[in-house]
Amino acid sequence: LWAVTVEKVLPADLAAYEEWSKGYVEVAKNAELPVWFAFSENGEYIYASNIGKTLDGREKEDAAWKAAFEANPKLAEMWEKYSYTVHTKRQEIWRHQPSISYNPETEPGEVNTYTRIFKFWIKPEKVSEATELMKGYVSAWKNAELSPGFNVYSSVSGEDENVWQIRVAYKDTQHWAESDKINNEKLGDSTDELWSKWTKVINKMETYESWNRNDLSSPVDDSEESD
């Protein structure tokens, strides 16, 4: 499970907001804070934390942040100074779905900075069918030995019910363009039937981009495993 905080910032407040976020990173270098990963996507700032396999992890993380504020007065000072920069804020929880995700081996040390996101609103009565169709996509990508892979996340709270995200991470935008061309050539029309069926199990879809913001993320060496 991933706990996600989504914050919208107005253009006039961007500089102050990022100064605040970088201040949290500086505190985290010398204090024990919960681990978070930051992204800029769809015109918003995203902060994601791995809270484990159950919703109890959300309460544990909240308690950890409370303890961090008590132990580090600078966090509260920054909150008082900069909290006005957050125009809107919402909390979401997403569940990683490894059984319908595809993750081939990658080059050691490969770092991704750019992600394409495909967001689908699944029809409530079609969730089981959608799951089987995604398994079909996994098989097609495996058979064609496509790279990079993709990860599927389903909404748990804070979003509409039965919303799925399919996230495909790339080294950069050039890697995306090159991989997309190669993968489409390898697949040909082999997934046309799957796509035709897929359009019948969704109500709507959105596609957008995401950029890793390591400068606003926890100062950690290794990313955590998805749950």
GROMACS .gro file of C-alpha atoms in nm:
model
  227
    1LEU     CA    1   0.000   0.000   0.000
    2TRP     CA    2   0.111   0.352  -0.078
    3ALA     CA    3  -0.011   0.660   0.109
    4VAL     CA    4  -0.014   0.954  -0.129
    5THR     CA    5  -0.044   1.324  -0.049
    6VAL     CA    6  -0.142   1.543  -0.343
    7GLU     CA    7  -0.084   1.919  -0.314
    8LYS     CA    8  -0.180   2.191  -0.559
    9VAL     CA    9   0.030   2.509  -0.553
   10LEU     CA   10  -0.048   2.833  -0.732
   11PRO     CA   11   0.225   2.969  -0.964
   12ALA     CA   12   0.291   3.273  -0.743
   13ASP     CA   13   0.376   3.044  -0.448
   14LEU     CA   14   0.593   2.784  -0.624
   15ALA     CA   15   0.931   2.923  -0.512
   16ALA     CA   16   0.830   2.945  -0.146
   17TYR     CA   17   0.665   2.604  -0.157
   18GLU     CA   18   0.974   2.431  -0.297
   19GLU     CA   19   1.193   2.608  -0.041
   20TRP     CA   20   0.970   2.457   0.227
   21SER     CA   21   0.986   2.108   0.076
   22LYS     CA   22   1.364   2.125   0.047
   23GLY     CA   23   1.375   2.232   0.411
   24TYR     CA   24   1.209   1.903   0.505
   25VAL     CA   25   1.477   1.718   0.308
   26GLU     CA   26   1.750   1.904   0.500
   27VAL     CA   27   1.592   1.811   0.834
   28ALA     CA   28   1.564   1.448   0.720
   29LYS     CA   29   1.940   1.431   0.661
   30ASN     CA   30   1.999   1.454   1.036
   31ALA     CA   31   1.672   1.329   1.185
   32GLU     CA   32   1.456   1.018   1.169
   33LEU     CA   33   1.158   1.099   0.948
   34PRO     CA   34   0.923   0.871   0.755
   35VAL     CA   35   1.050   0.797   0.402
   36TRP     CA   36   0.875   0.971   0.113
   37PHE     CA   37   0.920   0.996  -0.264
   38ALA     CA   38   0.825   1.316  -0.448
   39PHE     CA   39   0.694   1.367  -0.800
   40SER     CA   40   0.559   1.649  -1.012
   41GLU     CA   41   0.265   1.525  -1.213
   42ASN     CA   42  -0.051   1.656  -1.369
   43GLY     CA   43   0.023   2.005  -1.237
   44GLU     CA   44   0.047   1.885  -0.876
   45TYR     CA   45   0.309   1.776  -0.621
   46ILE     CA   46   0.286   1.412  -0.518
   47TYR     CA   47   0.442   1.261  -0.203
   48ALA     CA   48   0.422   0.883  -0.177
   49SER     CA   49   0.512   0.663   0.121
   50ASN     CA   50   0.514   0.285   0.139
   51ILE     CA   51   0.297   0.200   0.443
   52GLY     CA   52   0.316  -0.178   0.415
   53LYS     CA   53   0.044  -0.430   0.341
   54THR     CA   54  -0.240  -0.308   0.569
   55LEU     CA   55  -0.416   0.018   0.647
   56ASP     CA   56  -0.264   0.008   0.997
   57GLY     CA   57   0.046   0.144   0.829
   58ARG     CA   58  -0.133   0.475   0.772
   59GLU     CA   59  -0.182   0.521   1.148
   60LYS     CA   60   0.179   0.425   1.216
   61GLU     CA   61   0.303   0.679   0.963
   62ASP     CA   62   0.084   0.953   1.112
   63ALA     CA   63   0.224   0.872   1.456
   64ALA     CA   64   0.579   0.882   1.317
   65TRP     CA   65   0.523   1.228   1.169
   66LYS     CA   66   0.373   1.351   1.496
   67ALA     CA   67   0.681   1.227   1.682
   68ALA     CA   68   0.908   1.388   1.422
   69PHE     CA   69   0.739   1.728   1.470
   70GLU     CA   70   0.777   1.699   1.847
   71ALA     CA   71   1.146   1.610   1.816
   72ASN     CA   72   1.228   1.867   1.548
   73PRO     CA   73   1.084   2.215   1.620
   74LYS     CA   74   1.211   2.336   1.282
   75LEU     CA   75   0.938   2.132   1.110
   76ALA     CA   76   0.668   2.322   1.296
   77GLU     CA   77   0.841   2.652   1.223
   78MET     CA   78   0.841   2.576   0.851
   79TRP     CA   79   0.476   2.474   0.867
   80GLU     CA   80   0.382   2.807   1.022
   81LYS     CA   81   0.587   2.997   0.763
   82TYR     CA   82   0.497   2.814   0.443
   83SER     CA   83   0.168   2.624   0.483
   84TYR     CA   84  -0.016   2.908   0.307
   85THR     CA   85   0.148   2.795  -0.020
   86VAL     CA   86  -0.072   2.480  -0.037
   87HIS     CA   87  -0.379   2.581  -0.236
   88THR     CA   88  -0.554   2.243  -0.210
   89LYS     CA   89  -0.457   1.910  -0.056
   90ARG     CA   90  -0.596   1.558  -0.060
   91GLN     CA   91  -0.494   1.218   0.075
   92GLU     CA   92  -0.512   0.897  -0.124
   93ILE     CA   93  -0.415   0.532  -0.072
   94TRP     CA   94  -0.321   0.305  -0.362
   95ARG     CA   95  -0.255  -0.070  -0.368
   96HIS     CA   96   0.014  -0.213  -0.591
   97GLN     CA   97  -0.114  -0.507  -0.797
   98PRO     CA   98   0.192  -0.724  -0.878
   99SER     CA   99  -0.015  -1.006  -1.034
  100ILE     CA  100  -0.117  -0.778  -1.321
  101SER     CA  101   0.207  -0.581  -1.342
  102TYR     CA  102   0.507  -0.660  -1.560
  103ASN     CA  103   0.862  -0.595  -1.443
  104PRO     CA  104   1.143  -0.741  -1.655
  105GLU     CA  105   1.500  -0.724  -1.531
  106THR     CA  106   1.666  -0.386  -1.575
  107GLU     CA  107   2.025  -0.275  -1.607
  108PRO     CA  108   2.203  -0.245  -1.268
  109GLY     CA  109   2.205   0.115  -1.150
  110GLU     CA  110   1.945   0.225  -1.407
  111VAL     CA  111   1.769   0.541  -1.284
  112ASN     CA  112   1.428   0.644  -1.411
  113THR     CA  113   1.325   1.011  -1.402
  114TYR     CA  114   1.011   1.018  -1.617
  115THR     CA  115   0.683   0.823  -1.601
  116ARG     CA  116   0.384   0.790  -1.831
  117ILE     CA  117   0.061   0.736  -1.640
  118PHE     CA  118  -0.256   0.582  -1.778
  119LYS     CA  119  -0.550   0.627  -1.545
  120PHE     CA  120  -0.867   0.423  -1.596
  121TRP     CA  121  -1.207   0.433  -1.429
  122ILE     CA  122  -1.316   0.068  -1.434
  123LYS     CA  123  -1.687  -0.013  -1.454
  124PRO     CA  124  -1.782  -0.168  -1.113
  125GLU     CA  125  -1.934  -0.478  -1.272
  126LYS     CA  126  -1.630  -0.525  -1.499
  127VAL     CA  127  -1.343  -0.540  -1.245
  128SER     CA  128  -1.293  -0.916  -1.281
  129GLU     CA  129  -1.293  -0.890  -1.659
  130ALA     CA  130  -1.049  -0.599  -1.646
  131THR     CA  131  -0.816  -0.807  -1.429
  132GLU     CA  132  -0.816  -1.090  -1.683
  133LEU     CA  133  -0.752  -0.847  -1.968
  134MET     CA  134  -0.454  -0.701  -1.782
  135LYS     CA  135  -0.316  -1.053  -1.745
  136GLY     CA  136  -0.346  -1.077  -2.121
  137TYR     CA  137  -0.140  -0.760  -2.158
  138VAL     CA  138   0.124  -0.898  -1.922
  139SER     CA  139   0.150  -1.213  -2.134
  140ALA     CA  140   0.172  -1.011  -2.455
  141TRP     CA  141   0.450  -0.790  -2.318
  142LYS     CA  142   0.640  -1.093  -2.184
  143ASN     CA  143   0.612  -1.279  -2.515
  144ALA     CA  144   0.736  -0.976  -2.705
  145GLU     CA  145   1.010  -0.919  -2.445
  146LEU     CA  146   0.917  -0.553  -2.415
  147SER     CA  147   1.096  -0.304  -2.194
  148PRO     CA  148   1.043  -0.117  -1.972
  149GLY     CA  149   0.767  -0.285  -1.775
  150PHE     CA  150   0.464  -0.137  -1.605
  151ASN     CA  151   0.306  -0.131  -1.260
  152VAL     CA  152  -0.065  -0.131  -1.186
  153TYR     CA  153  -0.214   0.041  -0.879
  154SER     CA  154  -0.578   0.035  -0.770
  155SER     CA  155  -0.750   0.302  -0.560
  156VAL     CA  156  -0.823   0.218  -0.196
  157SER     CA  157  -0.933   0.557  -0.065
  158GLY     CA  158  -0.929   0.925  -0.158
  159GLU     CA  159  -1.023   0.853  -0.520
  160ASP     CA  160  -1.329   0.727  -0.701
  161GLU     CA  161  -1.391   0.356  -0.655
  162ASN     CA  162  -1.231   0.115  -0.903
  163VAL     CA  163  -0.976   0.358  -1.043
  164TRP     CA  164  -0.655   0.203  -1.175
  165GLN     CA  165  -0.324   0.363  -1.261
  166ILE     CA  166  -0.080   0.199  -1.500
  167ARG     CA  167   0.261   0.359  -1.457
  168VAL     CA  168   0.546   0.307  -1.705
  169ALA     CA  169   0.881   0.449  -1.590
  170TYR     CA  170   1.157   0.561  -1.828
  171LYS     CA  171   1.508   0.703  -1.792
  172ASP     CA  172   1.390   1.025  -1.962
  173THR     CA  173   1.156   1.150  -2.234
  174GLN     CA  174   1.391   1.038  -2.510
  175HIS     CA  175   1.391   0.684  -2.368
  176TRP     CA  176   1.010   0.695  -2.369
  177ALA     CA  177   0.992   0.801  -2.735
  178GLU     CA  178   1.243   0.538  -2.845
  179SER     CA  179   1.088   0.257  -2.638
  180ASP     CA  180   0.734   0.343  -2.746
  181LYS     CA  181   0.832   0.316  -3.113
  182ILE     CA  182   1.018  -0.014  -3.066
  183ASN     CA  183   0.743  -0.169  -2.852
  184ASN     CA  184   0.467  -0.074  -3.096
  185GLU     CA  185   0.665  -0.233  -3.380
  186LYS     CA  186   0.717  -0.554  -3.178
  187LEU     CA  187   0.351  -0.579  -3.073
  188GLY     CA  188   0.206  -0.494  -3.412
  189ASP     CA  189  -0.167  -0.571  -3.405
  190SER     CA  190  -0.131  -0.851  -3.148
  191THR     CA  191  -0.306  -0.650  -2.874
  192ASP     CA  192  -0.578  -0.491  -3.089
  193GLU     CA  193  -0.838  -0.740  -2.968
  194LEU     CA  194  -0.736  -0.683  -2.606
  195TRP     CA  195  -0.770  -0.308  -2.650
  196SER     CA  196  -1.112  -0.348  -2.812
  197LYS     CA  197  -1.230  -0.546  -2.511
  198TRP     CA  198  -1.058  -0.305  -2.270
  199THR     CA  199  -1.255  -0.006  -2.399
  200LYS     CA  200  -1.573  -0.189  -2.298
  201VAL     CA  201  -1.471  -0.233  -1.930
  202ILE     CA  202  -1.383   0.133  -1.861
  203ASN     CA  203  -1.593   0.444  -1.816
  204LYS     CA  204  -1.314   0.687  -1.904
  205MET     CA  205  -0.937   0.729  -1.912
  206GLU     CA  206  -0.670   0.996  -1.870
  207THR     CA  207  -0.304   1.002  -1.971
  208TYR     CA  208  -0.044   1.230  -1.818
  209GLU     CA  209   0.322   1.263  -1.726
  210SER     CA  210   0.520   1.245  -1.403
  211TRP     CA  211   0.872   1.359  -1.319
  212ASN     CA  212   1.074   1.225  -1.026
  213ARG     CA  213   1.164   1.502  -0.783
  214ASN     CA  214   1.463   1.359  -0.600
  215ASP     CA  215   1.541   1.708  -0.470
  216LEU     CA  216   1.211   1.699  -0.276
  217SER     CA  217   1.232   1.332  -0.170
  218SER     CA  218   1.377   1.166   0.139
  219PRO     CA  219   1.758   1.149   0.128
  220VAL     CA  220   1.776   0.769   0.094
  221ASP     CA  221   2.008   0.548  -0.111
  222ASP     CA  222   1.771   0.269  -0.207
  223SER     CA  223   1.403   0.281  -0.296
  224GLU     CA  224   1.159   0.056  -0.112
  225GLU     CA  225   0.979  -0.240  -0.259
  226SER     CA  226   0.622  -0.173  -0.370
  227ASP     CA  227   0.339  -0.342  -0.179
   0.00000   0.00000   0.00000
